[in-house]
mmCIF file with all atom_site columns, C-alpha atoms in Angstrom:
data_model
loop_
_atom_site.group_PDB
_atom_site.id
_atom_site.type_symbol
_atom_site.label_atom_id
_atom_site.label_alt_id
_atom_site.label_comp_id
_atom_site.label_asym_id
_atom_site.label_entity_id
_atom_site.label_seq_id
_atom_site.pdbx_PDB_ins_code
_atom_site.Cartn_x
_atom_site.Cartn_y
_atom_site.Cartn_z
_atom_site.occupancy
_atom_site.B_iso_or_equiv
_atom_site.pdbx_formal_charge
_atom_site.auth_seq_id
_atom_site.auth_comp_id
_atom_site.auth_asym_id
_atom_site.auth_atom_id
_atom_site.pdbx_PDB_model_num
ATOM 1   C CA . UNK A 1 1   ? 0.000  0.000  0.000   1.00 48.00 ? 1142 UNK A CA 1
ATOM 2   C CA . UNK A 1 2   ? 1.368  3.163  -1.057  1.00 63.00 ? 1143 UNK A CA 1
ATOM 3   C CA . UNK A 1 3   ? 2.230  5.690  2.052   1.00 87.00 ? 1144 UNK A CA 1
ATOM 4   C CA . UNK A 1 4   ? -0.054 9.314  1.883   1.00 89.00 ? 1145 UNK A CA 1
ATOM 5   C CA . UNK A 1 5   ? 3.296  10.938 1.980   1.00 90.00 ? 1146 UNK A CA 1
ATOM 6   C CA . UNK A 1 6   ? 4.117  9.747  -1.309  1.00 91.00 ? 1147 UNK A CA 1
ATOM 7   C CA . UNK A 1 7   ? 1.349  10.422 -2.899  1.00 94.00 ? 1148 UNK A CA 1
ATOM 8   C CA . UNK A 1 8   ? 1.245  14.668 -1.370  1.00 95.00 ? 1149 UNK A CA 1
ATOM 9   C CA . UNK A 1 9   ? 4.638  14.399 -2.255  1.00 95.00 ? 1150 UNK A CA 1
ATOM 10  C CA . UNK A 1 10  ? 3.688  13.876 -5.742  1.00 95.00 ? 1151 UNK A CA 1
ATOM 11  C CA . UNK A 1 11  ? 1.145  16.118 -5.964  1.00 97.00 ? 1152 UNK A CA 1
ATOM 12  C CA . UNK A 1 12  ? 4.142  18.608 -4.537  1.00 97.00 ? 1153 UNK A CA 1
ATOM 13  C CA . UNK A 1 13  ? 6.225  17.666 -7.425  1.00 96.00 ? 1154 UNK A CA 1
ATOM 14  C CA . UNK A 1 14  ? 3.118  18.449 -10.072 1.00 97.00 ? 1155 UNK A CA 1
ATOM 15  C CA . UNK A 1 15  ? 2.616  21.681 -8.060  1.00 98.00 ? 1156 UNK A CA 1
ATOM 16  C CA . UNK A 1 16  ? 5.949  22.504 -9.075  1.00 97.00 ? 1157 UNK A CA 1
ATOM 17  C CA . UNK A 1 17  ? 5.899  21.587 -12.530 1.00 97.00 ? 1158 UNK A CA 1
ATOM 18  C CA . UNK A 1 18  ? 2.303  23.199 -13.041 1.00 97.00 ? 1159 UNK A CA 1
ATOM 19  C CA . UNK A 1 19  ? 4.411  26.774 -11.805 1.00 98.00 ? 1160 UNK A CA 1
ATOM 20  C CA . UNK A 1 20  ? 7.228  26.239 -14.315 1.00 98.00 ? 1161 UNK A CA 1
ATOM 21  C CA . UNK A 1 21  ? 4.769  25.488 -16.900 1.00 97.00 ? 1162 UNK A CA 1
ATOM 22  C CA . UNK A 1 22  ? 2.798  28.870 -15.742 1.00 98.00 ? 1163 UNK A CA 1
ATOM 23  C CA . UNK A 1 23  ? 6.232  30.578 -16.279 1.00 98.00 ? 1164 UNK A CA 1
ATOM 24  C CA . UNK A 1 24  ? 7.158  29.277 -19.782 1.00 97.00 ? 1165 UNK A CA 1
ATOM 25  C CA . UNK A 1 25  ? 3.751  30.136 -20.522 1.00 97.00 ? 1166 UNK A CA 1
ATOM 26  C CA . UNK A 1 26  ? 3.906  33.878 -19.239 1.00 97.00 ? 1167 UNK A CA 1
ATOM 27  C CA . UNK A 1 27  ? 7.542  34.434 -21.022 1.00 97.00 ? 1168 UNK A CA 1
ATOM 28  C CA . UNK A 1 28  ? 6.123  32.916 -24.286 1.00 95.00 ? 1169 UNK A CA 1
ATOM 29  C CA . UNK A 1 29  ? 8.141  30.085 -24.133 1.00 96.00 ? 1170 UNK A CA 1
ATOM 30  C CA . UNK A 1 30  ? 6.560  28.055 -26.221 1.00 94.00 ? 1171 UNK A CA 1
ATOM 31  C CA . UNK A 1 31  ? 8.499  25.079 -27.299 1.00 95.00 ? 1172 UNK A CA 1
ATOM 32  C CA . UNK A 1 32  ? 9.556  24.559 -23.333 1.00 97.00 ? 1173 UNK A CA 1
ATOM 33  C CA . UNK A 1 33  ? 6.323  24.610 -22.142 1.00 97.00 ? 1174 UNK A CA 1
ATOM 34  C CA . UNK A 1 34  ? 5.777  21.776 -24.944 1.00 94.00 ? 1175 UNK A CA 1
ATOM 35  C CA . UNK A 1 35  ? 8.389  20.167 -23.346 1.00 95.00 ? 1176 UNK A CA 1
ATOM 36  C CA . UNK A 1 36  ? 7.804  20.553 -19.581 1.00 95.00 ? 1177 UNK A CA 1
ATOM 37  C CA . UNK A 1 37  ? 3.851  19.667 -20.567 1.00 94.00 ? 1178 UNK A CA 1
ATOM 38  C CA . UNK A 1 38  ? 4.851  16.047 -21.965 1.00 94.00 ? 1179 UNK A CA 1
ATOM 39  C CA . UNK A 1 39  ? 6.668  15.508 -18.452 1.00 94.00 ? 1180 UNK A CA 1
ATOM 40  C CA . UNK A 1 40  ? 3.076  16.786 -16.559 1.00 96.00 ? 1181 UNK A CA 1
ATOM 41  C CA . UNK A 1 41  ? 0.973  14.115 -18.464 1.00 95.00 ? 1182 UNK A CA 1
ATOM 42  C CA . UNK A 1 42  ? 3.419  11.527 -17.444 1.00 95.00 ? 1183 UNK A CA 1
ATOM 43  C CA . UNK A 1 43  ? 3.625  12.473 -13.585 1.00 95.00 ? 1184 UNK A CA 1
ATOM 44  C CA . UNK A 1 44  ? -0.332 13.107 -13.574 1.00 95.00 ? 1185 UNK A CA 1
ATOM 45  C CA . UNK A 1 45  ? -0.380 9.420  -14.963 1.00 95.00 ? 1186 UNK A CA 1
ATOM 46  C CA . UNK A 1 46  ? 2.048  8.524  -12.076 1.00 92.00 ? 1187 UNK A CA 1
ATOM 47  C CA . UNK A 1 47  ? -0.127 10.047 -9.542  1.00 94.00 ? 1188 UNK A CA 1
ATOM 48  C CA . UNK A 1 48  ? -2.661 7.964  -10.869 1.00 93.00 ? 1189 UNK A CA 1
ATOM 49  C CA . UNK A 1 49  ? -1.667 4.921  -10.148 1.00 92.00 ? 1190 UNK A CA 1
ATOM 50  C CA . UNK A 1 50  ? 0.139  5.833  -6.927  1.00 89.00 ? 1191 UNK A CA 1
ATOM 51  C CA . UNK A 1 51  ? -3.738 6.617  -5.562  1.00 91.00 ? 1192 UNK A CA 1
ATOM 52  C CA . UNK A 1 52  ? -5.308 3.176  -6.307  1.00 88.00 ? 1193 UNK A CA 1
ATOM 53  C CA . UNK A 1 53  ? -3.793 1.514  -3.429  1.00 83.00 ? 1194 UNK A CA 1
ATOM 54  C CA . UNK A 1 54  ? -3.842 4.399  -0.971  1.00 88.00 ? 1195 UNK A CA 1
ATOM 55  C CA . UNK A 1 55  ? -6.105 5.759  1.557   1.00 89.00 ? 1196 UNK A CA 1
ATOM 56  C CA . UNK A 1 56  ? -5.915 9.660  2.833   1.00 92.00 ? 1197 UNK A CA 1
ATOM 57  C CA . UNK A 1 57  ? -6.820 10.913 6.133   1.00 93.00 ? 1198 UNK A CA 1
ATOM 58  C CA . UNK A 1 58  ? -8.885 13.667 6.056   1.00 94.00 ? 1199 UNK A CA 1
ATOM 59  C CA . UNK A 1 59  ? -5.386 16.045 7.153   1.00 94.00 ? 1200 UNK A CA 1
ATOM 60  C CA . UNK A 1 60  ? -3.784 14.356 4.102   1.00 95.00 ? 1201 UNK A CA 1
ATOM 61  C CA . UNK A 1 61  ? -7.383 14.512 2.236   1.00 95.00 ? 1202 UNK A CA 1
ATOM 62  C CA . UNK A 1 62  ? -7.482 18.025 2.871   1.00 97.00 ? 1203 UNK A CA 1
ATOM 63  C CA . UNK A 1 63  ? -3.943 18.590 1.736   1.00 97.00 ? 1204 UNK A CA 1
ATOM 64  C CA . UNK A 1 64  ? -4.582 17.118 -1.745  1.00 96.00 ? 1205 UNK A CA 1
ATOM 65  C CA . UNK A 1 65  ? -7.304 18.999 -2.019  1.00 97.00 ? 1206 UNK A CA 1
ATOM 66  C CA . UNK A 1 66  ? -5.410 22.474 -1.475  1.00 98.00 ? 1207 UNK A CA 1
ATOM 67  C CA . UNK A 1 67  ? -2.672 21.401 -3.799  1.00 98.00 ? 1208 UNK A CA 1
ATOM 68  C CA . UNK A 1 68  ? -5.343 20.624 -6.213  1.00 97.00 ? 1209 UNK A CA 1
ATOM 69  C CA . UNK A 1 69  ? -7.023 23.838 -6.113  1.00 98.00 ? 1210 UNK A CA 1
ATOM 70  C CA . UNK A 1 70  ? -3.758 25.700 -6.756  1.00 98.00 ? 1211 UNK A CA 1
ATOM 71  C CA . UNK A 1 71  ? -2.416 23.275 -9.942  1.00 98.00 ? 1212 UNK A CA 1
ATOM 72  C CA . UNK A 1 72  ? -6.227 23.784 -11.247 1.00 97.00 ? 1213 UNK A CA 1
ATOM 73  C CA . UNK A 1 73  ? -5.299 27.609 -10.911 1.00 98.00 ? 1214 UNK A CA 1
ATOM 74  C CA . UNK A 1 74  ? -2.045 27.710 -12.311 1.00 98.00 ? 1215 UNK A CA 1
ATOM 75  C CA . UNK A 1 75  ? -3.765 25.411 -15.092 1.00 97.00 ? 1216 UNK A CA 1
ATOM 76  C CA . UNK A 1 76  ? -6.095 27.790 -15.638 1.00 97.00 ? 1217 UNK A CA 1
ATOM 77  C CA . UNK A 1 77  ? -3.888 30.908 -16.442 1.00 98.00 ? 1218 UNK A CA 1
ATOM 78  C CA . UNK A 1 78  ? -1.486 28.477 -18.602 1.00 97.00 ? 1219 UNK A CA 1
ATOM 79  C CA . UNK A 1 79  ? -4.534 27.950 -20.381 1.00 96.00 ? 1220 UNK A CA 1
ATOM 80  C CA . UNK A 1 80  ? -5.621 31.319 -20.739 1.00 97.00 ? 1221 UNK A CA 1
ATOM 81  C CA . UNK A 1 81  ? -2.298 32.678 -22.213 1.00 96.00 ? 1222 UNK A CA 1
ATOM 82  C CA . UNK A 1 82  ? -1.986 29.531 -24.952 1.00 95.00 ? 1223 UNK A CA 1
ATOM 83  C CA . UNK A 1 83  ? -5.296 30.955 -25.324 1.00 95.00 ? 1224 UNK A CA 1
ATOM 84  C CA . UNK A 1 84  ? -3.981 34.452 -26.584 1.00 94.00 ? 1225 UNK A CA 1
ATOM 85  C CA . UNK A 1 85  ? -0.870 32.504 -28.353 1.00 92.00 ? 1226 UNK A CA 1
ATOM 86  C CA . UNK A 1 86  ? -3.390 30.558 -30.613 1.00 91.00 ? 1227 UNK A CA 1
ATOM 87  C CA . UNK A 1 87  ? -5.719 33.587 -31.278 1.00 92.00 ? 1228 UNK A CA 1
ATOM 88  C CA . UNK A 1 88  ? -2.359 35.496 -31.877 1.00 90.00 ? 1229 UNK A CA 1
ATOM 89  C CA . UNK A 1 89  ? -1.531 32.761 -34.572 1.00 90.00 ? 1230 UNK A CA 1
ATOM 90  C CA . UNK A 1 90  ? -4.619 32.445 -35.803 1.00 86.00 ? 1231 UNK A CA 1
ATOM 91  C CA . UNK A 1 91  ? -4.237 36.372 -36.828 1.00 86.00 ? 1232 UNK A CA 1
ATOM 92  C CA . UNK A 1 92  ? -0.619 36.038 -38.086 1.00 83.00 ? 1233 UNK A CA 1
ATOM 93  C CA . UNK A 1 93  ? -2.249 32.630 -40.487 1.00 83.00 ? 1234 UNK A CA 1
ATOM 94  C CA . UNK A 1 94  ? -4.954 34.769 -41.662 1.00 76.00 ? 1235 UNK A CA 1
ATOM 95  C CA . UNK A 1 95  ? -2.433 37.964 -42.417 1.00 65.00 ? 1236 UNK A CA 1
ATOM 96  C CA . UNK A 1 96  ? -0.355 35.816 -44.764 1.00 73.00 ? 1237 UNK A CA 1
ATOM 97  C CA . UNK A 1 97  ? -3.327 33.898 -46.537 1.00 72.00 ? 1238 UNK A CA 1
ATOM 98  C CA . UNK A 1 98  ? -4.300 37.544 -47.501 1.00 69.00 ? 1239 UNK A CA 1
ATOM 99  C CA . UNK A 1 99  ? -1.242 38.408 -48.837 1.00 74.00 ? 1240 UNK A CA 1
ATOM 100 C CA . UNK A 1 100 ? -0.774 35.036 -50.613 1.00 73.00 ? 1241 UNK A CA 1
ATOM 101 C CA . UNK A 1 101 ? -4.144 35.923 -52.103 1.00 73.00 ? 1242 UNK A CA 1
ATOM 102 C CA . UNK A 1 102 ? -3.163 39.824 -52.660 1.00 67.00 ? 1243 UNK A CA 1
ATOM 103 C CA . UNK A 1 103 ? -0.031 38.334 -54.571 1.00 71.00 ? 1244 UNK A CA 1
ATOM 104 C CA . UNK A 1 104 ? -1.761 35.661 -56.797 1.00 71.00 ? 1245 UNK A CA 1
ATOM 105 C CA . UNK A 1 105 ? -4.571 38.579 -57.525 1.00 70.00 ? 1246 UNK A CA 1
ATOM 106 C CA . UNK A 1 106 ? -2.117 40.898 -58.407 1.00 72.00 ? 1247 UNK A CA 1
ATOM 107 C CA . UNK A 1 107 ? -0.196 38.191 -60.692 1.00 73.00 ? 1248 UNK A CA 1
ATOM 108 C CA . UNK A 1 108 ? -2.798 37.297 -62.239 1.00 65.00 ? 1249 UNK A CA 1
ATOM 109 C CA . UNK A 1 109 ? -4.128 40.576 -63.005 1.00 56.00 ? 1250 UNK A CA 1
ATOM 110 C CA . UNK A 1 110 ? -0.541 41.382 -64.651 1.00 54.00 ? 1251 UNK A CA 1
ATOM 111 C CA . UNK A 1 111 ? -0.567 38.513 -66.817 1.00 57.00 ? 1252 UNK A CA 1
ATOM 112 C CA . UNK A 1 112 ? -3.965 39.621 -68.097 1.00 50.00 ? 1253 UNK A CA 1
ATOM 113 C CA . UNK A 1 113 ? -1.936 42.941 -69.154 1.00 48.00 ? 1254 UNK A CA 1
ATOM 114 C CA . UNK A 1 114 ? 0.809  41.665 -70.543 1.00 57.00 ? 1255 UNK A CA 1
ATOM 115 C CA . UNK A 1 115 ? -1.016 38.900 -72.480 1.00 53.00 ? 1256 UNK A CA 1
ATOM 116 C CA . UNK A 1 116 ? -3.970 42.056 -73.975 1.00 55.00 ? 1257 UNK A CA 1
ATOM 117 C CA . UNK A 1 117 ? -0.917 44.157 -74.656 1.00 53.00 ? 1258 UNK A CA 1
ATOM 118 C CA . UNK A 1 118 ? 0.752  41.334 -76.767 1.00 59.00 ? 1259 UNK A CA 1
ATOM 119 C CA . UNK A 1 119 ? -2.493 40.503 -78.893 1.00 55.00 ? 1260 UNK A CA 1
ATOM 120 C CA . UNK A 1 120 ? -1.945 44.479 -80.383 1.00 54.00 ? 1261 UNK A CA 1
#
């Protein structure tokens, strides 16, 4: 049976990473946070199986609960800023598919002269 220590102590450790994940996130650190986020999934999964065999007190209960709340925060405001990143994207995608289409437009419309000023 796995100890309750163990199992806060992991939820410590995801705490942690959560923060740095929050930090990447608020620097704009995108490929890191890519990085740090692969190593979250795995611990979460970790945390999951640590739990099937344990029991918490309600002191320990309660202390899961408050490290919870604050990874579910930090989650949150990652979320919010990959938020702005993908709407920031999503502007800078849109930009060049109008220019692509200004270009092609304006090619086209030049080959139009150039073939009307041949045929004279």
């Amino acid at each position: 049976m796995m100890a309750a220590r163990d199992v806060l102590a992991s939820y410590e450790q995801l705490l942690q990473r959560s923060a740095r994940m929050l930090d990447l996130a608020r620097n704009g650190d995108w490929p890191e946070l890519v990085e740090e986020e692969s190593g979250y999934v795995v611990a979460v999964e970790t945390i999951k199986r640590l739990e099937v065999d344990c029991v918490l007190e309600t002191p320990e209960a309660r202390r899961k609960a408050e490290l919870l709340e604050r990874i579910l925060e930090q989650d949150g405001e990652t979320r919010r800023h990959l938020q702005t990143r993908r709407d920031e994207l999503g502007l800078l995608i849109g930009d060049q598919q109008r220019q692509r289409q200004a270009s092609q437009a304006y090619r086209g419309g030049s080959q139009v002269v150039r073939m009307s000023t041949r045929s004279r």
